[in-house]
Amino acid sequence: MQPAKPAPTRFRSGRHFLQIPGPTNVPDRVLRAMDRPTIDHRGPDFARLAGEIFEGLRPVFGTEGPVIVFPSSGTGAWEAAIVNTLAPGDRVLMFETGQFATLWKRVAERLGLVVDFVPGDWRHGVDPGAVEARLAADRGGQGKAQGKAEIKAVMVVHNETSTGVTSRIPQIRQAIDRAHHGALLMVDTISSLGSIEYHHAAWGADVTIGCSQKGFMLPPGLGMNAVSDKALAAARQGGMPRSYWDWEDMLKNNASGFFPYTPATNLLYGLREALTMLHEEGLANVFARHARLAEATRCAVRAWGLEILCAEPAEYSNVLTAVMMPAGHDAEVFRAATLSRFDMSLGVGLGRLAGKVFRIGHLGDLNDLTLVGALAGVEMGLTIAGVPHRPGGTQEAMKFLCDGV
Amino acid sequence: MQPAKPAPTRFRSGRHFLQIPGPTNVPDRVLRAMDRPTIDHRGPDFARLAGEIFEGLRPVFGTEGPVIVFPSSGTGAWEAAIVNTLAPGDRVLMFETGQFATLWKRVAERLGLVVDFVPGDWRHGVDPGAVEARLAADRGGQGKAQGKAEIKAVMVVHNETSTGVTSRIPQIRQAIDRAHHGALLMVDTISSLGSIEYHHAAWGADVTIGCSQKGFMLPPGLGMNAVSDKALAAARQGGMPRSYWDWEDMLKNNASGFFPYTPATNLLYGLREALTMLHEEGLANVFARHARLAEATRCAVRAWGLEILCAEPAEYSNVLTAVMMPAGHDAEVFRAATLSRFDMSLGVGLGRLAGKVFRIGHLGDLNDLTLVGALAGVEMGLTIAGVPHRPGGTQEAMKFLCDGV
Amino acid sequence: MQPAKPAPTRFRSGRHFLQIPGPTNVPDRVLRAMDRPTIDHRGPDFARLAGEIFEGLRPVFGTEGPVIVFPSSGTGAWEAAIVNTLAPGDRVLMFETGQFATLWKRVAERLGLVVDFVPGDWRHGVDPGAVEARLAADRGGQGKAQGKAEIKAVMVVHNETSTGVTSRIPQIRQAIDRAHHGALLMVDTISSLGSIEYHHAAWGADVTIGCSQKGFMLPPGLGMNAVSDKALAAARQGGMPRSYWDWEDMLKNNASGFFPYTPATNLLYGLREALTMLHEEGLANVFARHARLAEATRCAVRAWGLEILCAEPAEYSNVLTAVMMPAGHDAEVFRAATLSRFDMSLGVGLGRLAGKVFRIGHLGDLNDLTLVGALAGVEMGLTIAGVPHRPGGTQEAMKFLCDGV
Amino acid sequence: MQPAKPAPTRFRSGRHFLQIPGPTNVPDRVLRAMDRPTIDHRGPDFARLAGEIFEGLRPVFGTEGPVIVFPSSGTGAWEAAIVNTLAPGDRVLMFETGQFATLWKRVAERLGLVVDFVPGDWRHGVDPGAVEARLAADRGGQGKAQGKAEIKAVMVVHNETSTGVTSRIPQIRQAIDRAHHGALLMVDTISSLGSIEYHHAAWGADVTIGCSQKGFMLPPGLGMNAVSDKALAAARQGGMPRSYWDWEDMLKNNASGFFPYTPATNLLYGLREALTMLHEEGLANVFARHARLAEATRCAVRAWGLEILCAEPAEYSNVLTAVMMPAGHDAEVFRAATLSRFDMSLGVGLGRLAGKVFRIGHLGDLNDLTLVGALAGVEMGLTIAGVPHRPGGTQEAMKFLCDGV
């Protein structure tokens, strides 16, 4: 079986299937909303725009407090969370749930934090028991001043985009509470927000990190921080030398609908439209839709006889599914075949998973038939790339979608 | 089994599946090309635009002669063909291949022509033998002046959009030639042009009727006539009183890149881009793609145990497939379920086929995965609407698409 | 003085000034509304679209009766008015107010009408006195059967786009009434509708002809007819052989939100948005804005010492101003200089005015500063083309715009 | 004189005049280029996009070395320049040329640098003599180790967006050279790049800071650094703790057409189109156009009898003109009147100039007639706001534009 030869870009017909776990498909409504002249970011029309966005963002994060929007990638929002609240030398607790947790840890270390990085197998989420144990051990341990906690923050990735594993934030919160530990809880919701349930305030997060190109159905270019009073207090008393990422400057200007420096105006047009769409559908409906499409995907994977990377059903991601390749088969050969033959982009295996998994994104602006088309593309791709599997996964997904809801 | 309840329009997520046999999916490139300020249609930029369009249209029609573009629907292009070449009372030969042939006949009659309408069962194309017999009988028959032919035109629909049957134009041409008859040959290629093979000049057509919203992948609003020298001569010597549809006015103005009245400028922007896309892919590749997607569709229909309306495999349409509903089942109930539950539009049964067939469009800007998604939508729609069928058609189509090419 | 050398198209910077009297500037909102996938014109979403359009159109025409929308240019809507109500050989009364009246007359003649064409100097509108006189003479005149009126329709152009003269429809209506004549009143409002006051019903018009690319701020491609009960009755009893333009087919289908043949769906998207914009601004405000911009333009022309073509101030058009070139100067040389040097399109002199006038369009989506920019372009164009004039017209227009509300 | 009453946003007709010195008018070509689905930023199409952008950017910066593009505002690119090359406690030389120089100084200080901030009157550019004197004094001064230079960087703003003053970079370079000083030269070209002449390499800059929303005619959201080998060496040996802004990560990934984190893909689509436009027009032509439009603006200001803020003609900015209000008149009242009455945004007076100046942006995608419209808006705004001035400035600008070229 030889791989299909790619069709040159310009000969492709029809719509590309973008089934990576972000950037996601940008709805036409959002693209059209951005396709407008840039306005004066110091004028009254802009202030109205900003006000509507802040209003619409809060329920998506699940907070009545401030949400800060940076012209940046999500990586920038990671950095913002750190430089506002922590100082070089501060100790933080992180968990190796996958590539993005590992990258965030790298950011933390580059900025001078000392990271307790709890190892993981990239198939499970954060273990709440481990959180509790680590925090409990943080007081009065060997060589430590009696009762003086060293860990300043617990930093977890809600939905690991590299593995398709969703950590259980409420349980983690409870673990921190059980340990009676005052660490800040920082949560990366980059790929979960607006797709699966999340509550910044009710779940007791101190900083929630988001971005534009996943559940918000926008192009990349906006990073976000929702912040608790506790996080704001930490920022006021400390943090690192900072300018671009400074929360206080932002909040002062945001109060009247402006920004301390030029914001990414046209992406904000798109954000307003995307928020309108999310609220029109209703967040509960959005989450139910993602749950349904995700389960259909898992039906297909099981029927193919392939293994889902996520080892714990309670932690299955409704945003993406990472699928393990049978031994001896390179995920990259398969992905290339699928791209060239069926014009579909699947997610690459990242970091230590390179070549070993492929990821099916099923988030954002997506419906049943597009998902089935994508699953068919996977199934046909497995066939033409000669990857051993049982046919019929697409059919199983269809069966689920007919029975469901 | 109760029908699915429709999701309100504003809650729909993802992309609508427009699987009717036209209007077809308008590619983003084409939509974006039209999303531009309208220019002065008497200025030099416009003349350049028009020149490029006439240049690009000719190979798609398969002619080196003129192609005339009206701001109209395809129905208008039908009317233009008639009023330029025929006079009230003229006799023409038409064939009841389906709803569109019937409608064209109605246009002809309303404009005063006498139509010999050869009856048909809506499951076959035009019979070349019948063409020959009718034309042969047109000379020296009973009560006619010796050798004086009465039939002025043979008017056929190349691809019957209501039935999914493609008439064999070259054989019809040969039939006319065998009868040594001088009638004009007028061909409606509204739903075939740019999707399946057609050659205005080589196949000896005198007037070829096209429009924008099928193979040209544009919104509706442009009607077209390719005309032979013989048709032009007929127009010069006769036709009906006419103004809007007059070819001569058009050709005189078109010669310098202009129009006798305001053209549909932004649709012409789109047409230029669509022609660029067709020529980039290459017409032969476009036709092969349609053949492949059509056969995949037929694989699915056969596997479902449903009947294809077209009774003659040599006349299968590569543009759409009309599928017969099992007795006792209303196609409209099925179509409504498919629309409300899966956000897919299928073609309605037209005229005498109302309620008895549904039509799957597989033309225009379309690729494998979108087609499979559409076929899955049909299969799931059959299930939720309780229409008896064998599951597995989608799987069969996938099998064909893997083996094919 | 040598003419400016044109900048190649691709080197132009900034926005083209489209100051022709239509097509007009299409607002971004309208372009973006059209930049969407075409939908099934037989589905429920389409019916909603059509319903909203018919609802929004009626107040713009000033009628509670039907408005019919064709996929055609305005010329097609001329033809539709004729073929539905009049028969070959019918006599109609028309007035030579300019090029478009002359072209409409040509359409009428080509379709077999007998036109009484009252000559004019292209500087005045229709003379209501002449209407009355002609109609009064239409009964019991020499060689006519006692009391038998021959004139079936009075056909006038409301705003002559070639001359910038607006005929006084209410006075014409009164003239018909004074003559107690039953002729249909047909009014071409192609360039007036949505820009200057018009009332189909209150002014007693029987057929009002409109199109998309002027006051509706759309690209070309839609022709319209508002029709009175009297016109509908005439259509039911007679008219010419017709199919495409048939009102009855249209109205029957429109009743449920559909069309007898494929409508120009994406232009209809734009029409809905344009109607929303007109009603947001309020028609009275729209008319006042046009009146103000038109008077500013005339201030400029007077200050330049040039002559306005329209000889009667009560007939000045608020849509465009035609300006007479000083003797010995070719308007085309001037227009070419203005286009090449300042990237502005001005209207050409049409028909017998070729080379003798240029026309400044000031209609549609236009504001004070764009108008001043356009007037400055005219003034600078006069300078670089060596056309004798007094400088300062732009300054005068600015003065008026400051004084005026 | 009472201020004009603002028209509610939704009633505005025509195109807004955005005459602030950035964000500038985004050409339709660029908006349309961004109005496309986001692609996989790890796929082959993206790598092609990135390659074309890096290729096109270099000549605009005037370098054959790397240009780094961040998803950020220009402020972020300031920060990036600092954190890659300088350490906390490092001394740098900056000049108070206006608000943006002051803001950049604030960024530097917040990041821990020690800034020698040479005071200025906000009406002049950087004095090359002062640069030389300061650098010469930096060796062997009182209390310093013999010959040990302390100043690590000279940081200047090329075009002060708050004042309309352009500093003379080549002379500053020569001053550094005359002082035989090894400080890095960092130049903020945020509002100059792509509008007025600049040569990163030939003028000996080490870091050049740019962004998307000025001469690049894009919406905001991209920050840029062009870097010299010397700057890269400094980065490799030091700088501050950093992650998001790290050059090395960027360059490593950029080498194959990718980015270390998700780039602002759709803005990059726009950047590619904007670069195409700049190179089509030719940079020399772009610069000449800006020079011409700027001089026309200054003609108007002089004719009005108002004072240009920039006190040194050799430093006039071709990007914007800041105009001083007559004593006793508030620029904000004037700007509000101009916005509400003429729908034009002018630049606000920033920092110590608040209320005292307004700024006319004349950069980016702009042509003669739009500029004249804008100048007319200023002149009429002065009138309706009761600001003393001589009428006729617009007329003077028109005169210049006719004579020019």
Coordinates of C-alpha atoms in Angstrom, one line a residue, chain C:
Chain C
M1 CA -1.6 72.0 -20.5
Q2 CA -1.1 68.3 -21.0
P3 CA -3.4 65.7 -19.6
A4 CA -2.3 63.9 -16.4
K5 CA -0.9 60.5 -17.0
P6 CA -2.9 57.7 -15.6
A7 CA -1.7 55.7 -12.7
P8 CA -1.8 52.0 -13.5
T9 CA -4.7 50.3 -11.7
R10 CA -2.6 48.3 -9.4
F11 CA -0.7 51.3 -8.0
R12 CA -3.8 53.1 -6.9
S13 CA -4.0 53.8 -3.2
G14 CA -7.0 54.5 -1.0
R15 CA -10.6 54.2 -2.0
H16 CA -12.0 54.9 -5.5
F17 CA -14.5 57.7 -5.6
L18 CA -17.5 56.3 -7.5
Q19 CA -19.4 59.5 -8.2
I20 CA -21.5 58.2 -11.1
P21 CA -25.3 58.3 -10.7
G22 CA -25.4 54.6 -10.1
P23 CA -24.3 52.0 -9.5
T24 CA -23.6 53.7 -6.2
N25 CA -21.3 52.9 -3.3
V26 CA -22.4 49.7 -1.7
P27 CA -22.1 50.0 2.1
D28 CA -19.9 47.4 3.8
R29 CA -22.9 46.2 5.7
V30 CA -24.6 45.3 2.5
L31 CA -21.5 43.7 0.9
R32 CA -21.0 41.6 4.0
A33 CA -24.7 40.6 4.1
M34 CA -24.3 39.2 0.6
D35 CA -21.0 37.5 1.4
R36 CA -22.8 34.4 2.7
P37 CA -23.5 30.9 1.4
T38 CA -26.5 30.7 -0.9
I39 CA -29.4 28.9 0.7
D40 CA -32.1 26.6 -0.7
H41 CA -34.6 28.9 -2.4
R42 CA -37.3 26.4 -1.7
G43 CA -36.7 26.1 2.0
P44 CA -38.2 27.8 5.1
D45 CA -35.2 30.2 5.7
F46 CA -35.7 31.6 2.2
A47 CA -39.4 32.2 2.7
R48 CA -38.6 34.3 5.8
L49 CA -36.1 36.3 3.8
A50 CA -38.6 37.0 1.1
G51 CA -41.3 38.0 3.5
E52 CA -39.0 40.5 5.2
I53 CA -38.0 42.0 1.9
F54 CA -41.6 42.4 0.6
E55 CA -42.5 44.0 4.0
G56 CA -39.6 46.4 3.8
L57 CA -40.0 47.4 0.1
R58 CA -43.6 48.6 0.3
P59 CA -42.9 51.8 2.3
V60 CA -40.0 52.7 0.1
F61 CA -42.3 52.5 -3.0
G62 CA -45.1 54.1 -1.0
T63 CA -47.6 51.3 -1.5
E64 CA -49.4 48.7 0.4
G65 CA -49.8 46.7 -2.8
P66 CA -47.4 44.2 -4.3
V67 CA -43.8 44.9 -5.3
I68 CA -42.4 42.4 -7.7
V69 CA -38.6 41.7 -7.8
F70 CA -37.0 40.2 -10.9
P71 CA -33.4 38.9 -11.3
S72 CA -32.7 41.5 -14.0
S73 CA -31.4 45.0 -14.6
G74 CA -33.7 48.0 -14.4
T75 CA -34.2 47.7 -18.2
G76 CA -35.8 44.4 -17.5
A77 CA -38.2 46.0 -15.2
W78 CA -39.1 48.5 -18.0
E79 CA -39.9 45.5 -20.2
A80 CA -41.9 43.8 -17.5
A81 CA -44.1 46.9 -17.1
I82 CA -44.9 46.9 -20.8
V83 CA -45.4 43.2 -21.5
N84 CA -47.8 42.6 -18.7
T85 CA -50.1 45.5 -19.5
L86 CA -49.9 46.5 -23.1
A87 CA -50.4 44.7 -26.4
P88 CA -48.5 45.2 -29.7
G89 CA -50.1 48.2 -31.5
D90 CA -51.1 49.9 -28.4
R91 CA -50.5 53.6 -28.3
V92 CA -48.6 55.2 -25.4
L93 CA -47.5 58.7 -24.5
M94 CA -43.8 59.3 -23.7
F95 CA -41.7 62.4 -23.2
E96 CA -38.2 63.0 -24.5
T97 CA -36.6 64.1 -21.2
G98 CA -33.3 62.6 -21.9
Q99 CA -31.4 59.4 -22.8
F100 CA -33.2 57.0 -20.5
A101 CA -36.6 58.2 -21.7
T102 CA -35.3 57.7 -25.2
L103 CA -34.1 54.2 -24.4
W104 CA -37.4 53.3 -22.8
K105 CA -39.1 54.5 -25.9
R106 CA -36.9 52.3 -27.9
V107 CA -37.8 49.3 -25.8
A108 CA -41.5 50.2 -26.2
E109 CA -41.1 50.3 -30.0
R110 CA -39.2 47.1 -30.2
L111 CA -42.0 45.4 -28.3
G112 CA -44.5 46.8 -30.9
L113 CA -46.0 49.8 -29.2
V114 CA -46.9 53.0 -31.0
V115 CA -45.2 55.7 -29.1
D116 CA -46.3 59.4 -29.1
F117 CA -42.9 60.8 -28.2
V118 CA -43.2 64.4 -27.1
P119 CA -39.9 66.1 -28.0
G120 CA -37.8 67.8 -25.4
D121 CA -34.6 69.7 -25.0
W122 CA -33.1 67.4 -22.3
R123 CA -33.0 70.3 -19.9
H124 CA -36.6 70.1 -18.6
G125 CA -38.9 67.4 -17.1
V126 CA -42.2 66.3 -18.4
D127 CA -44.5 69.3 -18.9
P128 CA -47.8 68.5 -17.1
G129 CA -49.6 70.9 -19.4
A130 CA -48.5 68.8 -22.4
V131 CA -49.7 65.7 -20.7
E132 CA -53.1 67.2 -20.2
A133 CA -53.2 68.6 -23.7
R134 CA -52.2 65.3 -25.3
L135 CA -54.7 63.3 -23.3
A136 CA -57.5 65.7 -23.9
A137 CA -56.9 65.5 -27.6
D138 CA -57.0 61.7 -27.4
R139 CA -60.9 61.7 -27.4
G140 CA -63.1 62.6 -30.3
G141 CA -60.2 64.1 -32.3
Q142 CA -60.0 64.2 -36.0
G143 CA -60.6 60.9 -37.6
K144 CA -61.2 59.1 -34.4
A145 CA -64.2 57.3 -33.2
Q146 CA -66.2 59.6 -30.8
G147 CA -64.9 59.5 -27.3
K148 CA -62.7 56.4 -27.9
A149 CA -59.3 57.0 -26.2
E150 CA -56.4 55.4 -27.9
I151 CA -53.6 56.2 -25.4
K152 CA -53.2 53.2 -23.1
A153 CA -50.4 54.5 -20.9
V154 CA -48.5 57.6 -20.0
M155 CA -44.9 56.6 -19.4
V156 CA -42.5 59.0 -17.7
V157 CA -39.1 59.0 -16.1
H158 CA -39.2 60.4 -12.6
N159 CA -35.5 61.3 -12.4
E160 CA -33.7 61.5 -15.7
T161 CA -30.3 60.0 -14.9
S162 CA -28.8 61.4 -18.0
T163 CA -29.7 65.0 -17.3
G164 CA -30.3 65.5 -13.6
V165 CA -33.9 66.7 -14.1
T166 CA -36.7 65.4 -11.9
S167 CA -40.2 65.4 -13.4
R168 CA -43.1 66.4 -11.1
I169 CA -45.1 63.2 -10.8
P170 CA -48.0 64.6 -8.7
Q171 CA -48.6 67.4 -11.2
I172 CA -48.6 64.8 -14.0
R173 CA -51.1 62.7 -12.2
Q174 CA -53.3 65.8 -11.8
A175 CA -53.0 66.5 -15.5
I176 CA -54.2 63.0 -16.3
D177 CA -57.1 63.4 -13.9
R178 CA -58.0 66.8 -15.3
A179 CA -58.2 65.2 -18.7
H180 CA -60.4 62.5 -17.2
H181 CA -58.3 60.0 -19.1
G182 CA -58.0 56.3 -18.1
A183 CA -54.4 55.7 -19.3
L184 CA -52.1 53.8 -17.0
L185 CA -49.4 55.9 -15.4
M186 CA -46.1 54.2 -15.5
V187 CA -43.1 55.8 -13.7
D188 CA -39.5 54.9 -14.0
T189 CA -38.1 55.6 -10.5
I190 CA -34.8 53.8 -11.2
S191 CA -32.6 56.5 -10.0
S192 CA -35.0 58.3 -7.6
L193 CA -36.4 55.6 -5.4
G194 CA -34.9 55.6 -1.9
S195 CA -33.2 58.9 -2.6
I196 CA -35.9 61.4 -3.3
E197 CA -39.5 61.5 -2.3
Y198 CA -41.9 59.1 -4.1
H199 CA -45.3 57.7 -3.4
H200 CA -46.6 55.0 -5.7
A201 CA -50.1 54.9 -4.2
A202 CA -50.6 58.5 -3.1
W203 CA -49.4 59.8 -6.4
G204 CA -51.6 57.4 -8.4
A205 CA -49.0 55.5 -10.3
D206 CA -50.0 52.2 -11.9
V207 CA -46.6 50.7 -12.5
T208 CA -43.5 52.0 -10.7
I209 CA -40.2 50.7 -12.1
G210 CA -37.2 50.4 -9.8
C211 CA -33.8 48.6 -9.5
S212 CA -31.2 47.7 -7.0
Q213 CA -28.1 49.8 -7.8
K214 CA -29.1 53.3 -7.0
G215 CA -30.9 54.4 -3.9
F216 CA -31.0 50.8 -2.7
M217 CA -27.2 50.9 -2.5
L218 CA -26.9 47.4 -3.9
P219 CA -24.9 46.0 -6.9
P220 CA -27.0 45.8 -10.1
G221 CA -29.1 42.7 -10.7
L222 CA -32.6 43.3 -9.4
G223 CA -35.4 45.0 -11.3
M224 CA -38.7 45.9 -9.6
N225 CA -42.3 46.7 -10.4
A226 CA -44.8 48.1 -7.9
V227 CA -48.2 47.6 -9.4
S228 CA -51.7 49.1 -8.8
D229 CA -54.9 47.1 -8.9
K230 CA -55.6 48.7 -12.2
A231 CA -52.3 47.5 -13.7
L232 CA -53.0 44.0 -12.4
A233 CA -56.4 44.0 -14.0
A234 CA -54.8 45.1 -17.3
A235 CA -52.3 42.3 -17.0
R236 CA -55.0 39.8 -16.3
Q237 CA -56.9 40.8 -19.4
G238 CA -54.1 41.3 -21.8
G239 CA -50.6 42.2 -22.3
M240 CA -48.1 40.5 -24.6
P241 CA -47.1 36.8 -24.7
R242 CA -44.7 36.6 -21.7
S243 CA -43.1 34.1 -19.4
Y244 CA -40.1 35.5 -17.5
W245 CA -41.7 38.8 -16.8
D246 CA -45.2 37.5 -15.9
W247 CA -46.5 39.2 -12.8
E248 CA -49.2 36.6 -12.1
D249 CA -46.7 33.7 -11.8
M250 CA -44.6 35.9 -9.5
L251 CA -47.4 37.0 -7.2
K252 CA -48.8 33.5 -6.9
N253 CA -45.4 32.2 -5.8
N254 CA -44.5 35.3 -3.7
A255 CA -47.6 34.8 -1.6
S256 CA -45.8 32.0 0.2
G257 CA -42.4 33.5 0.1
F258 CA -41.1 31.8 -3.1
F259 CA -40.4 32.6 -6.7
P260 CA -41.5 30.8 -9.9
Y261 CA -37.8 30.5 -10.9
T262 CA -34.5 30.8 -9.1
P263 CA -34.2 34.2 -7.6
A264 CA -30.9 36.1 -7.1
T265 CA -30.6 35.0 -3.5
N266 CA -27.5 36.8 -2.5
L267 CA -28.6 40.1 -3.9
L268 CA -31.8 39.5 -1.8
Y269 CA -29.6 39.2 1.3
G270 CA -28.2 42.5 0.4
L271 CA -31.6 44.0 -0.2
R272 CA -32.8 43.0 3.2
E273 CA -29.8 44.7 4.8
A274 CA -30.2 47.8 2.6
L275 CA -33.9 48.1 3.6
T276 CA -32.9 47.8 7.2
M277 CA -30.4 50.7 6.8
L278 CA -32.9 52.9 5.0
H279 CA -35.5 52.3 7.7
E280 CA -33.0 52.8 10.5
E281 CA -32.1 56.2 9.0
G282 CA -35.7 57.0 8.3
L283 CA -36.9 57.7 4.7
A284 CA -37.5 61.4 5.6
N285 CA -33.9 61.7 6.8
V286 CA -32.6 60.0 3.8
F287 CA -34.4 62.4 1.5
A288 CA -33.3 65.4 3.5
R289 CA -29.7 64.2 3.3
H290 CA -29.9 63.9 -0.4
A291 CA -31.4 67.3 -0.7
R292 CA -28.6 68.8 1.3
L293 CA -25.8 67.1 -0.6
A294 CA -27.4 68.1 -3.9
E295 CA -27.6 71.7 -3.0
A296 CA -24.0 71.7 -1.8
T297 CA -23.1 70.4 -5.2
R298 CA -25.0 73.1 -7.0
C299 CA -23.4 75.7 -4.9
A300 CA -20.0 74.4 -6.1
V301 CA -21.1 74.4 -9.8
R302 CA -22.4 77.9 -9.6
A303 CA -19.3 79.1 -8.0
W304 CA -17.2 77.6 -10.7
G305 CA -19.2 79.6 -13.2
L306 CA -20.3 76.5 -14.9
E307 CA -23.9 75.8 -16.0
I308 CA -26.2 73.2 -14.6
L309 CA -27.9 71.3 -17.4
C310 CA -31.3 71.3 -15.7
A311 CA -32.9 74.6 -16.7
E312 CA -35.7 74.6 -14.2
P313 CA -34.8 74.9 -10.5
A314 CA -38.0 73.3 -9.4
E315 CA -36.8 70.2 -11.3
Y316 CA -33.3 70.0 -10.0
S317 CA -32.4 66.5 -9.2
N318 CA -31.2 65.6 -5.7
V319 CA -29.6 62.5 -7.1
L320 CA -27.2 63.8 -9.6
T321 CA -26.1 67.1 -11.2
A322 CA -25.2 67.3 -14.9
V323 CA -22.8 70.0 -15.6
M324 CA -22.3 71.6 -19.0
M325 CA -18.8 71.9 -20.3
P326 CA -17.7 75.3 -21.6
A327 CA -17.8 75.4 -25.4
G328 CA -14.7 73.9 -27.0
H329 CA -14.0 71.6 -24.2
D330 CA -14.6 67.9 -24.3
A331 CA -16.1 66.3 -21.2
E332 CA -14.4 63.0 -22.0
V333 CA -11.0 64.5 -21.8
F334 CA -11.9 66.0 -18.5
R335 CA -13.4 62.8 -17.2
A336 CA -10.3 60.8 -18.2
A337 CA -8.1 63.2 -16.4
T338 CA -10.1 63.0 -13.3
L339 CA -10.1 59.2 -13.4
S340 CA -6.5 58.8 -14.0
R341 CA -5.2 61.5 -11.7
F342 CA -7.7 61.4 -8.8
D343 CA -9.2 57.9 -9.2
M344 CA -12.7 59.3 -9.4
S345 CA -15.4 58.1 -11.8
L346 CA -17.8 60.7 -13.0
G347 CA -20.8 60.1 -15.1
V348 CA -20.4 60.3 -18.9
G349 CA -22.5 62.5 -21.1
L350 CA -25.0 60.1 -22.8
G351 CA -26.6 60.2 -26.2
R352 CA -26.8 63.7 -27.6
L353 CA -25.0 65.0 -24.5
A354 CA -21.9 63.0 -25.2
G355 CA -18.8 65.1 -24.6
K356 CA -20.9 68.0 -23.6
V357 CA -21.7 67.3 -20.0
F358 CA -20.4 65.4 -17.1
R359 CA -22.5 64.1 -14.3
I360 CA -21.8 64.1 -10.6
G361 CA -23.7 61.4 -8.7
H362 CA -24.5 62.3 -5.1
L363 CA -26.8 59.6 -4.1
G364 CA -26.9 56.5 -2.0
D365 CA -24.4 55.8 0.8
L366 CA -22.8 59.2 0.9
N367 CA -21.8 61.8 3.5
D368 CA -20.5 65.4 3.6
L369 CA -16.8 64.7 3.6
T370 CA -16.9 62.2 0.7
L371 CA -19.0 64.7 -1.3
V372 CA -16.5 67.5 -0.6
G373 CA -13.7 65.2 -1.7
A374 CA -15.6 64.5 -4.9
L375 CA -16.2 68.2 -5.6
A376 CA -12.6 68.9 -4.9
G377 CA -11.8 66.2 -7.4
V378 CA -14.0 67.9 -10.0
E379 CA -12.4 71.3 -9.3
M380 CA -8.8 69.9 -9.5
G381 CA -9.8 68.0 -12.5
L382 CA -11.0 71.2 -14.2
T383 CA -7.7 72.7 -13.4
I384 CA -5.4 70.0 -14.7
A385 CA -7.6 69.5 -17.8
G386 CA -7.4 73.2 -18.5
V387 CA -11.1 73.8 -18.4
P388 CA -11.9 77.5 -17.7
H389 CA -13.6 78.0 -14.4
R390 CA -13.5 80.1 -11.3
P391 CA -11.8 78.3 -8.3
G392 CA -13.6 78.2 -5.1
G393 CA -16.6 75.9 -5.7
T394 CA -15.5 73.4 -3.2
Q395 CA -15.1 76.2 -0.7
E396 CA -18.7 77.3 -1.4
A397 CA -20.0 73.8 -0.9
M398 CA -18.2 73.7 2.4
K399 CA -19.8 77.0 3.4
F400 CA -23.2 75.6 2.6
L401 CA -22.6 72.4 4.5
C402 CA -21.6 74.4 7.6
D403 CA -24.6 76.6 7.5
G404 CA -27.1 74.0 6.6
V405 CA -28.2 71.6 9.3

